[in-house]
Amino acid sequence: MYLADSRAGKAPAAPDTGVRPGRRAPAVPGTVLALGAVSLITDISSEMVTAVLPLYVVAALGLSPLGFGLLDGINNGVGALVRLAGGHLADRGGRHKVVAGIGYGLSALCKPLLLLAHTLPVISAVLALDRTGKGLRTAPRDAMISLSTPPERLGRAFGVHRAMDTTGALLGPLAAFAVLRVTVDGYDAVFAVSGCVAALGVLVLVLFVPRQVASRHPATRPDADGPGHPGPRATLRDSAALLRRPALRRLTLCAVLLGLTTVSDSFLYLLLQRELRLPVHLFPLLPLGTAATFLLLAIPMGAVADRMGRRRLFLAGHGFLLLGYGLVLLASPDAGPSVVVAVLVLHGAFYAATDGVLAAATARVVPPEHQGAGQALVGTGQALARFVCSLAFGAAWTLWDGRTALAVTTAALAAAAVAASFVLRTADEVPA
């Protein structure tokens, strides 16, 4: 199918839907499944490193926890800003696969480089390069998903991709702990295996993801020459002008407002452990609870979003988060494990109802030739807002205590959700 799309010298034809005559269109395009496989493999690699990196830099290299927190925060900020460049570069001539491939390649290169990193400056440089790769690939990847999927199935497509991505996030820490148990030089072995897995992800991208993704949005396609012609070349001015679109501006504003009141996962898990007096050895299981729920609900939530409207579900997802925060605040230290399970389920449901759903909602309000830049604008705004929230929450916890900081954040999230509902009400999306 992909070879047929790349042949030259043919007369322009009607857009290729990827479906043979007489057969029903697949619920999820093959491009989405291929990108999901790439994300699954890459997340196994990334989460192997993420699972051991705090222990490595704090216990093995002697870096303080505060220093690691600042290092991680700065690198996350770098990744968010690079996402804008990745989205714009991908839109220039439809080079989504090329830019995404560079991003995946940079991240794969960083894993073996960690074998040589034994000082803070070198580790900082390697992590910054890894975040640069992640920032470059995120918007082009989401753009390829949106371009290859019919508009009425965007929620399901992003749900399938996020479910596959989360499967990798579940398997990565398990693989890291398995490697640590069977090797002598555990950290080096984890970094080496992670690098091999990341290289496999790049190989899958090269072999199974088409070079040029034809838009499945015929009503809004700017070109009339068929899928082999990507349309006008996107310029930086065009990308910046996207925020002049009222629908995208409102969506970005809501993502920023709600991101400013979303506590980072690490802080939420620390609060659960301290407020409910969980044994320390159970702490690594908390992220797995969130990820397992996300995995189970991502596809159903995507299907619901296609029916009821993506923006409505995005707001409802923050309602799940509010309930989770409320449970933490109301629970007594003697509360049983059922409270912990309930909070993790609500936390996972929040991600299932917001992560891929926000990308699907963005895809509906951005023209095909600017999908990369549009996804980058919304995603960067949300990521930077959450980074600011993490800094503010950490300062509030230091000045007061964790429970008081969460109470203030919960009240702010409720106010932000009300404001966001008014912002989106005038442009709510009619389900496809």
Tab-separated table of C-alpha atoms in Angstrom:
chain	number	residue	atom	x	y	z
A	1	MET	CA	0.000	0.000	0.000
A	2	TYR	CA	2.759	2.428	0.937
A	3	LEU	CA	4.851	1.520	-2.108
A	4	ALA	CA	1.949	2.449	-4.340
A	5	ASP	CA	1.743	5.869	-2.720
A	6	SER	CA	5.412	6.643	-3.408
A	7	ARG	CA	5.569	5.834	-7.128
A	8	ALA	CA	6.396	8.742	-9.381
A	9	GLY	CA	5.314	9.509	-12.923
A	10	LYS	CA	1.649	8.612	-12.459
A	11	ALA	CA	-1.265	10.846	-13.196
A	12	PRO	CA	-2.932	12.382	-10.114
A	13	ALA	CA	-5.584	10.102	-8.694
A	14	ALA	CA	-8.333	10.358	-6.145
A	15	PRO	CA	-7.249	10.307	-2.519
A	16	ASP	CA	-6.238	6.815	-1.428
A	17	THR	CA	-8.195	5.702	1.611
A	18	GLY	CA	-6.078	2.610	2.079
A	19	VAL	CA	-9.120	0.336	1.717
A	20	ARG	CA	-9.738	-2.091	-1.124
A	21	PRO	CA	-13.085	-1.915	-2.951
A	22	GLY	CA	-15.780	-3.938	-1.279
A	23	ARG	CA	-14.156	-3.866	2.165
A	24	ARG	CA	-15.069	-1.802	5.195
A	25	ALA	CA	-12.654	0.865	6.319
A	26	PRO	CA	-10.648	-0.265	9.368
A	27	ALA	CA	-11.607	1.273	12.696
A	28	VAL	CA	-8.000	2.473	13.080
A	29	PRO	CA	-5.694	3.160	10.091
A	30	GLY	CA	-2.513	1.141	9.694
A	31	THR	CA	-0.416	4.289	10.096
A	32	VAL	CA	-1.834	4.773	13.600
A	33	LEU	CA	-1.039	1.179	14.544
A	34	ALA	CA	2.504	1.525	13.190
A	35	LEU	CA	3.046	4.753	15.151
A	36	GLY	CA	1.560	3.074	18.207
A	37	ALA	CA	4.092	0.254	17.877
A	38	VAL	CA	6.911	2.798	17.611
A	39	SER	CA	5.675	4.589	20.730
A	40	LEU	CA	5.254	1.305	22.622
A	41	ILE	CA	8.823	0.223	21.887
A	42	THR	CA	10.254	3.688	22.555
A	43	ASP	CA	8.393	3.993	25.848
A	44	ILE	CA	9.802	0.665	27.026
A	45	SER	CA	13.250	2.115	26.383
A	46	SER	CA	12.509	5.513	27.972
A	47	GLU	CA	10.797	4.121	31.061
A	48	MET	CA	13.647	1.686	31.672
A	49	VAL	CA	15.903	4.711	32.135
A	50	THR	CA	13.300	6.771	33.998
A	51	ALA	CA	12.785	3.959	36.522
A	52	VAL	CA	16.455	3.852	37.580
A	53	LEU	CA	17.698	7.380	36.836
A	54	PRO	CA	16.721	8.970	40.190
A	55	LEU	CA	18.481	6.194	42.111
A	56	TYR	CA	21.446	6.369	39.750
A	57	VAL	CA	22.113	10.088	40.084
A	58	VAL	CA	21.240	10.320	43.788
A	59	ALA	CA	22.675	7.071	45.162
A	60	ALA	CA	25.459	6.304	42.686
A	61	LEU	CA	26.589	9.813	41.719
A	62	GLY	CA	25.670	11.673	44.920
A	63	LEU	CA	23.341	14.316	43.452
A	64	SER	CA	20.833	15.714	45.943
A	65	PRO	CA	17.098	15.071	45.374
A	66	LEU	CA	16.569	18.844	45.061
A	67	GLY	CA	19.247	19.009	42.381
A	68	PHE	CA	17.654	16.159	40.490
A	69	GLY	CA	14.258	17.850	40.695
A	70	LEU	CA	15.632	21.074	39.222
A	71	LEU	CA	17.508	19.116	36.545
A	72	ASP	CA	14.393	17.225	35.520
A	73	GLY	CA	12.256	20.358	35.541
A	74	ILE	CA	14.637	22.332	33.332
A	75	ASN	CA	14.914	19.478	30.853
A	76	ASN	CA	11.135	19.138	30.674
A	77	GLY	CA	10.925	22.848	29.901
A	78	VAL	CA	13.464	22.424	27.096
A	79	GLY	CA	11.411	19.597	25.609
A	80	ALA	CA	8.239	21.677	25.671
A	81	LEU	CA	9.854	24.584	23.826
A	82	VAL	CA	11.504	22.350	21.213
A	83	ARG	CA	8.052	20.936	20.445
A	84	LEU	CA	7.168	24.218	18.723
A	85	ALA	CA	10.143	23.904	16.383
A	86	GLY	CA	9.301	20.267	15.677
A	87	GLY	CA	5.729	21.089	14.734
A	88	HIS	CA	6.729	23.908	12.395
A	89	LEU	CA	9.534	21.983	10.686
A	90	ALA	CA	7.245	18.998	10.122
A	91	ASP	CA	4.640	21.153	8.382
A	92	ARG	CA	7.176	22.549	5.868
A	93	GLY	CA	6.624	20.302	2.850
A	94	GLY	CA	4.871	17.612	4.886
A	95	ARG	CA	8.082	16.245	6.448
A	96	HIS	CA	6.345	14.743	9.465
A	97	LYS	CA	8.081	11.367	9.285
A	98	VAL	CA	11.527	12.928	8.762
A	99	VAL	CA	11.254	15.245	11.784
A	100	ALA	CA	9.745	12.508	13.937
A	101	GLY	CA	12.541	10.159	12.871
A	102	ILE	CA	15.187	12.696	13.898
A	103	GLY	CA	13.494	13.033	17.283
A	104	TYR	CA	13.320	9.278	17.864
A	105	GLY	CA	16.907	8.930	16.651
A	106	LEU	CA	18.217	11.557	19.098
A	107	SER	CA	16.495	9.843	22.005
A	108	ALA	CA	17.887	6.460	20.947
A	109	LEU	CA	21.404	7.927	20.764
A	110	CYS	CA	21.145	9.243	24.326
A	111	LYS	CA	20.695	5.832	25.955
A	112	PRO	CA	24.218	4.481	25.255
A	113	LEU	CA	25.664	7.951	25.937
A	114	LEU	CA	24.490	7.536	29.550
A	115	LEU	CA	27.140	4.821	29.847
A	116	LEU	CA	29.748	7.581	29.521
A	117	ALA	CA	28.003	10.138	31.757
A	118	HIS	CA	29.442	10.214	35.272
A	119	THR	CA	29.261	13.915	36.135
A	120	LEU	CA	26.345	16.321	36.512
A	121	PRO	CA	27.198	18.524	33.464
A	122	VAL	CA	27.481	15.505	31.152
A	123	ILE	CA	24.268	13.939	32.453
A	124	SER	CA	22.511	17.295	32.034
A	125	ALA	CA	23.649	17.518	28.420
A	126	VAL	CA	22.547	13.955	27.627
A	127	LEU	CA	19.131	14.440	29.239
A	128	ALA	CA	18.680	17.753	27.442
A	129	LEU	CA	19.414	15.992	24.131
A	130	ASP	CA	16.902	13.281	25.020
A	131	ARG	CA	14.215	15.877	25.812
A	132	THR	CA	15.046	17.644	22.561
A	133	GLY	CA	14.350	14.428	20.704
A	134	LYS	CA	11.067	13.936	22.518
A	135	GLY	CA	10.053	17.524	21.812
A	136	LEU	CA	10.856	17.164	18.105
A	137	ARG	CA	8.870	13.968	17.589
A	138	THR	CA	5.685	14.600	19.575
A	139	ALA	CA	3.889	17.116	17.321
A	140	PRO	CA	4.802	15.399	13.991
A	141	ARG	CA	3.648	12.061	15.386
A	142	ASP	CA	0.277	13.450	16.474
A	143	ALA	CA	-0.022	15.263	13.142
A	144	MET	CA	0.463	11.987	11.253
A	145	ILE	CA	-2.225	10.349	13.387
A	146	SER	CA	-4.701	13.153	12.709
A	147	LEU	CA	-3.939	13.336	8.972
A	148	SER	CA	-4.324	9.588	8.430
A	149	THR	CA	-7.612	9.293	10.359
A	150	PRO	CA	-11.117	10.287	9.231
A	151	PRO	CA	-12.407	13.174	11.407
A	152	GLU	CA	-15.206	11.117	12.942
A	153	ARG	CA	-12.713	8.565	14.314
A	154	LEU	CA	-10.018	10.833	15.722
A	155	GLY	CA	-10.852	10.120	19.355
A	156	ARG	CA	-10.657	6.355	18.857
A	157	ALA	CA	-7.404	6.639	16.874
A	158	PHE	CA	-5.665	8.716	19.529
A	159	GLY	CA	-7.066	6.402	22.203
A	160	VAL	CA	-5.548	3.362	20.495
A	161	HIS	CA	-2.195	5.131	20.137
A	162	ARG	CA	-2.153	6.244	23.769
A	163	ALA	CA	-3.103	2.738	24.920
A	164	MET	CA	-0.155	1.259	23.025
A	165	ASP	CA	2.117	4.022	24.339
A	166	THR	CA	1.002	3.290	27.906
A	167	THR	CA	1.660	-0.418	27.429
A	168	GLY	CA	5.291	0.514	26.881
A	169	ALA	CA	5.221	2.697	29.989
A	170	LEU	CA	4.037	-0.328	31.996
A	171	LEU	CA	6.606	-2.731	30.548
A	172	GLY	CA	9.603	-0.387	30.810
A	173	PRO	CA	9.996	-0.324	34.619
A	174	LEU	CA	9.400	-4.085	34.794
A	175	ALA	CA	12.136	-4.646	32.213
A	176	ALA	CA	14.522	-2.351	34.116
A	177	PHE	CA	14.007	-4.162	37.404
A	178	ALA	CA	14.465	-7.515	35.647
A	179	VAL	CA	17.781	-6.353	34.185
A	180	LEU	CA	18.923	-5.038	37.572
A	181	ARG	CA	18.217	-8.410	39.200
A	182	VAL	CA	20.178	-10.525	36.712
A	183	THR	CA	23.242	-8.328	36.082
A	184	VAL	CA	26.237	-7.206	38.108
A	185	ASP	CA	26.718	-3.727	36.652
A	186	GLY	CA	22.996	-3.065	36.789
A	187	TYR	CA	22.785	0.581	35.719
A	188	ASP	CA	25.102	0.163	32.725
A	189	ALA	CA	23.182	-2.924	31.643
A	190	VAL	CA	19.886	-1.037	31.824
A	191	PHE	CA	21.255	1.808	29.690
A	192	ALA	CA	22.687	-0.636	27.124
A	193	VAL	CA	19.474	-2.675	26.796
A	194	SER	CA	17.446	0.541	26.653
A	195	GLY	CA	19.576	1.770	23.749
A	196	CYS	CA	18.991	-1.447	21.796
A	197	VAL	CA	15.236	-1.244	22.361
A	198	ALA	CA	15.192	2.422	21.256
A	199	ALA	CA	17.054	1.525	18.057
A	200	LEU	CA	14.373	-1.088	17.337
A	201	GLY	CA	11.726	1.626	17.650
A	202	VAL	CA	13.504	3.786	15.067
A	203	LEU	CA	13.732	0.785	12.737
A	204	VAL	CA	9.975	0.162	13.002
A	205	LEU	CA	9.343	3.832	12.182
A	206	VAL	CA	11.558	3.680	9.083
A	207	LEU	CA	10.074	0.431	7.760
A	208	PHE	CA	6.374	0.639	8.580
A	209	VAL	CA	5.340	4.317	8.740
A	210	PRO	CA	4.678	5.870	5.291
A	211	ARG	CA	6.921	8.724	4.219
A	212	GLN	CA	4.031	10.950	3.133
A	213	VAL	CA	0.704	10.715	4.954
A	214	ALA	CA	-2.270	11.644	2.777
A	215	SER	CA	-4.876	13.785	4.509
A	216	ARG	CA	-8.200	12.100	5.319
A	217	HIS	CA	-9.841	15.525	5.663
A	218	PRO	CA	-11.057	16.189	2.091
A	219	ALA	CA	-13.377	18.999	3.118
A	220	THR	CA	-10.516	21.086	4.423
A	221	ARG	CA	-7.611	19.952	2.249
A	222	PRO	CA	-5.931	22.908	0.600
A	223	ASP	CA	-4.607	20.938	-2.378
A	224	ALA	CA	-6.555	19.514	-5.241
A	225	ASP	CA	-3.836	17.448	-6.853
A	226	GLY	CA	-4.106	14.262	-4.828
A	227	PRO	CA	-2.269	12.830	-1.837
A	228	GLY	CA	1.155	13.124	-3.418
A	229	HIS	CA	1.011	16.914	-3.218
A	230	PRO	CA	1.216	18.293	0.340
A	231	GLY	CA	-0.090	21.726	-0.590
A	232	PRO	CA	1.429	25.137	0.155
A	233	ARG	CA	4.631	25.196	2.166
A	234	ALA	CA	3.913	26.270	5.734
A	235	THR	CA	5.849	29.314	6.929
A	236	LEU	CA	6.770	30.381	10.442
A	237	ARG	CA	4.395	33.339	10.152
A	238	ASP	CA	1.557	30.977	9.196
A	239	SER	CA	2.284	28.784	12.210
A	240	ALA	CA	2.318	31.753	14.597
A	241	ALA	CA	-0.911	33.052	13.063
A	242	LEU	CA	-2.745	29.878	14.056
A	243	LEU	CA	-3.630	31.432	17.408
A	244	ARG	CA	-5.724	33.974	15.509
A	245	ARG	CA	-8.177	31.148	14.962
A	246	PRO	CA	-10.784	31.569	17.741
A	247	ALA	CA	-11.370	27.829	18.224
A	248	LEU	CA	-7.655	27.004	18.590
A	249	ARG	CA	-7.062	30.037	20.802
A	250	ARG	CA	-9.880	28.994	23.149
A	251	LEU	CA	-8.649	25.416	23.273
A	252	THR	CA	-5.081	26.512	24.041
A	253	LEU	CA	-6.288	28.915	26.728
A	254	CYS	CA	-8.262	26.145	28.428
A	255	ALA	CA	-5.323	23.722	28.250
A	256	VAL	CA	-3.100	26.353	29.897
A	257	LEU	CA	-5.662	27.270	32.585
A	258	LEU	CA	-6.221	23.657	33.574
A	259	GLY	CA	-2.523	22.816	33.295
A	260	LEU	CA	-1.687	25.558	35.803
A	261	THR	CA	-3.772	23.692	38.399
A	262	THR	CA	-2.706	20.099	37.628
A	263	VAL	CA	-0.327	18.643	40.221
A	264	SER	CA	2.493	16.549	38.796
A	265	ASP	CA	2.251	12.783	39.175
A	266	SER	CA	5.291	12.600	41.464
A	267	PHE	CA	3.809	15.050	43.960
A	268	LEU	CA	0.469	13.218	43.969
A	269	TYR	CA	2.155	9.878	44.648
A	270	LEU	CA	4.232	11.416	47.453
A	271	LEU	CA	1.087	12.839	49.013
A	272	LEU	CA	-0.645	9.457	48.831
A	273	GLN	CA	2.319	7.751	50.450
A	274	ARG	CA	2.677	10.302	53.250
A	275	GLU	CA	-0.932	11.149	53.991
A	276	LEU	CA	-2.105	7.511	53.961
A	277	ARG	CA	1.112	6.164	55.518
A	278	LEU	CA	1.816	3.643	52.797
A	279	PRO	CA	4.876	1.400	53.202
A	280	VAL	CA	7.832	2.774	51.273
A	281	HIS	CA	8.297	-0.448	49.320
A	282	LEU	CA	4.838	0.012	47.763
A	283	PHE	CA	5.666	3.444	46.351
A	284	PRO	CA	6.952	2.157	42.943
A	285	LEU	CA	3.583	0.458	42.379
A	286	LEU	CA	1.605	3.716	42.429
A	287	PRO	CA	2.540	4.845	38.875
A	288	LEU	CA	1.699	1.370	37.607
A	289	GLY	CA	-1.833	1.734	38.991
A	290	THR	CA	-2.366	4.967	37.062
A	291	ALA	CA	-0.834	3.539	33.891
A	292	ALA	CA	-2.938	0.345	34.055
A	293	THR	CA	-6.152	2.363	34.335
A	294	PHE	CA	-5.048	4.651	31.507
A	295	LEU	CA	-4.371	1.584	29.359
A	296	LEU	CA	-7.804	0.069	30.014
A	297	LEU	CA	-9.770	3.281	29.466
A	298	ALA	CA	-7.882	5.066	26.665
A	299	ILE	CA	-9.720	3.389	23.780
A	300	PRO	CA	-13.224	3.504	25.336
A	301	MET	CA	-12.737	7.159	26.276
A	302	GLY	CA	-11.633	7.938	22.727
A	303	ALA	CA	-14.794	6.325	21.360
A	304	VAL	CA	-16.919	8.284	23.842
A	305	ALA	CA	-15.171	11.501	22.778
A	306	ASP	CA	-16.107	10.856	19.141
A	307	ARG	CA	-19.759	10.613	20.173
A	308	MET	CA	-20.240	13.263	22.866
A	309	GLY	CA	-17.601	15.790	21.750
A	310	ARG	CA	-13.893	15.926	22.579
A	311	ARG	CA	-13.984	19.195	24.479
A	312	ARG	CA	-16.793	18.025	26.744
A	313	LEU	CA	-14.868	14.894	27.647
A	314	PHE	CA	-11.676	16.913	28.160
A	315	LEU	CA	-13.498	18.985	30.788
A	316	ALA	CA	-15.103	15.884	32.311
A	317	GLY	CA	-11.646	14.342	32.669
A	318	HIS	CA	-10.624	17.166	34.979
A	319	GLY	CA	-13.710	16.337	37.008
A	320	PHE	CA	-12.172	12.901	37.623
A	321	LEU	CA	-9.005	14.631	38.785
A	322	LEU	CA	-10.978	16.844	41.168
A	323	LEU	CA	-12.594	13.767	42.687
A	324	GLY	CA	-9.176	12.183	43.134
A	325	TYR	CA	-7.794	15.255	44.882
A	326	GLY	CA	-10.877	15.359	47.097
A	327	LEU	CA	-10.387	11.746	48.164
A	328	VAL	CA	-6.794	12.459	49.179
A	329	LEU	CA	-7.886	15.488	51.214
A	330	LEU	CA	-10.780	13.713	52.953
A	331	ALA	CA	-9.050	10.388	53.621
A	332	SER	CA	-7.783	9.681	57.105
A	333	PRO	CA	-4.308	8.222	57.710
A	334	ASP	CA	-5.975	4.941	58.691
A	335	ALA	CA	-7.910	4.636	55.436
A	336	GLY	CA	-7.620	1.284	53.770
A	337	PRO	CA	-6.092	0.404	50.398
A	338	SER	CA	-9.460	0.984	48.723
A	339	VAL	CA	-8.884	4.752	48.906
A	340	VAL	CA	-5.483	4.421	47.237
A	341	VAL	CA	-6.965	2.263	44.490
A	342	ALA	CA	-9.820	4.733	43.971
A	343	VAL	CA	-7.426	7.684	43.649
A	344	LEU	CA	-5.235	5.827	41.151
A	345	VAL	CA	-8.269	4.780	39.087
A	346	LEU	CA	-9.521	8.383	38.984
A	347	HIS	CA	-6.020	9.573	38.091
A	348	GLY	CA	-5.776	7.101	35.232
A	349	ALA	CA	-9.297	8.001	34.054
A	350	PHE	CA	-8.223	11.655	34.002
A	351	TYR	CA	-5.388	10.872	31.601
A	352	ALA	CA	-7.576	8.628	29.441
A	353	ALA	CA	-10.156	11.403	29.088
A	354	THR	CA	-7.694	14.220	28.394
A	355	ASP	CA	-4.380	13.167	26.819
A	356	GLY	CA	-5.356	11.793	23.410
A	357	VAL	CA	-8.698	13.594	23.543
A	358	LEU	CA	-6.993	17.010	23.603
A	359	ALA	CA	-4.902	16.041	20.560
A	360	ALA	CA	-8.053	14.884	18.743
A	361	ALA	CA	-9.860	18.140	19.586
A	362	THR	CA	-6.875	20.126	18.306
A	363	ALA	CA	-6.867	18.177	15.051
A	364	ARG	CA	-10.454	19.274	14.339
A	365	VAL	CA	-9.711	22.999	14.544
A	366	VAL	CA	-6.391	23.107	12.627
A	367	PRO	CA	-6.074	22.836	8.813
A	368	PRO	CA	-4.197	19.774	7.509
A	369	GLU	CA	-1.137	21.749	6.365
A	370	HIS	CA	-0.633	23.088	9.912
A	371	GLN	CA	-1.355	19.976	11.985
A	372	GLY	CA	2.173	19.787	13.385
A	373	ALA	CA	2.298	23.429	14.452
A	374	GLY	CA	-1.226	23.311	15.874
A	375	GLN	CA	-0.515	20.234	17.989
A	376	ALA	CA	2.738	21.834	19.153
A	377	LEU	CA	1.074	25.096	20.221
A	378	VAL	CA	-1.538	23.393	22.383
A	379	GLY	CA	0.845	20.773	23.761
A	380	THR	CA	3.568	23.296	24.598
A	381	GLY	CA	1.131	25.600	26.364
A	382	GLN	CA	-0.138	22.746	28.492
A	383	ALA	CA	3.350	21.399	29.266
A	384	LEU	CA	4.733	24.785	30.326
A	385	ALA	CA	1.659	25.436	32.459
A	386	ARG	CA	2.121	22.117	34.274
A	387	PHE	CA	5.798	22.933	34.787
A	388	VAL	CA	4.811	26.237	36.440
A	389	CYS	CA	2.279	24.380	38.586
A	390	SER	CA	4.953	21.949	39.742
A	391	LEU	CA	7.231	24.788	40.820
A	392	ALA	CA	4.392	26.591	42.598
A	393	PHE	CA	3.152	23.426	44.305
A	394	GLY	CA	6.650	22.575	45.511
A	395	ALA	CA	7.043	26.060	46.964
A	396	ALA	CA	3.607	25.857	48.635
A	397	TRP	CA	4.441	22.465	50.129
A	398	THR	CA	7.688	23.901	51.507
A	399	LEU	CA	5.966	26.972	53.009
A	400	TRP	CA	2.909	25.174	54.385
A	401	ASP	CA	2.426	21.413	54.068
A	402	GLY	CA	1.356	18.963	51.390
A	403	ARG	CA	-2.304	18.755	52.394
A	404	THR	CA	-2.739	22.549	52.499
A	405	ALA	CA	-0.989	22.929	49.142
A	406	LEU	CA	-3.301	20.312	47.620
A	407	ALA	CA	-6.383	22.006	49.091
A	408	VAL	CA	-5.418	25.320	47.484
A	409	THR	CA	-4.680	23.600	44.172
A	410	THR	CA	-8.015	21.744	44.270
A	411	ALA	CA	-9.919	24.999	44.736
A	412	ALA	CA	-7.945	26.581	41.900
A	413	LEU	CA	-8.641	23.584	39.619
A	414	ALA	CA	-12.374	23.832	40.302
A	415	ALA	CA	-12.326	27.542	39.414
A	416	ALA	CA	-10.262	26.864	36.275
A	417	ALA	CA	-12.689	24.127	35.174
A	418	VAL	CA	-15.640	26.503	35.521
A	419	ALA	CA	-13.810	29.192	33.555
A	420	ALA	CA	-12.808	26.691	30.865
A	421	SER	CA	-16.407	25.518	30.469
A	422	PHE	CA	-17.484	29.109	29.733
A	423	VAL	CA	-14.607	29.632	27.287
A	424	LEU	CA	-15.449	26.494	25.320
A	425	ARG	CA	-19.228	26.801	25.500
A	426	THR	CA	-19.475	29.202	22.564
A	427	ALA	CA	-17.515	26.879	20.274
A	428	ASP	CA	-18.333	23.418	21.500
A	429	GLU	CA	-17.885	20.771	18.914
A	430	VAL	CA	-20.781	18.872	17.397
A	431	PRO	CA	-19.950	15.175	17.558
A	432	ALA	CA	-18.913	13.801	14.165
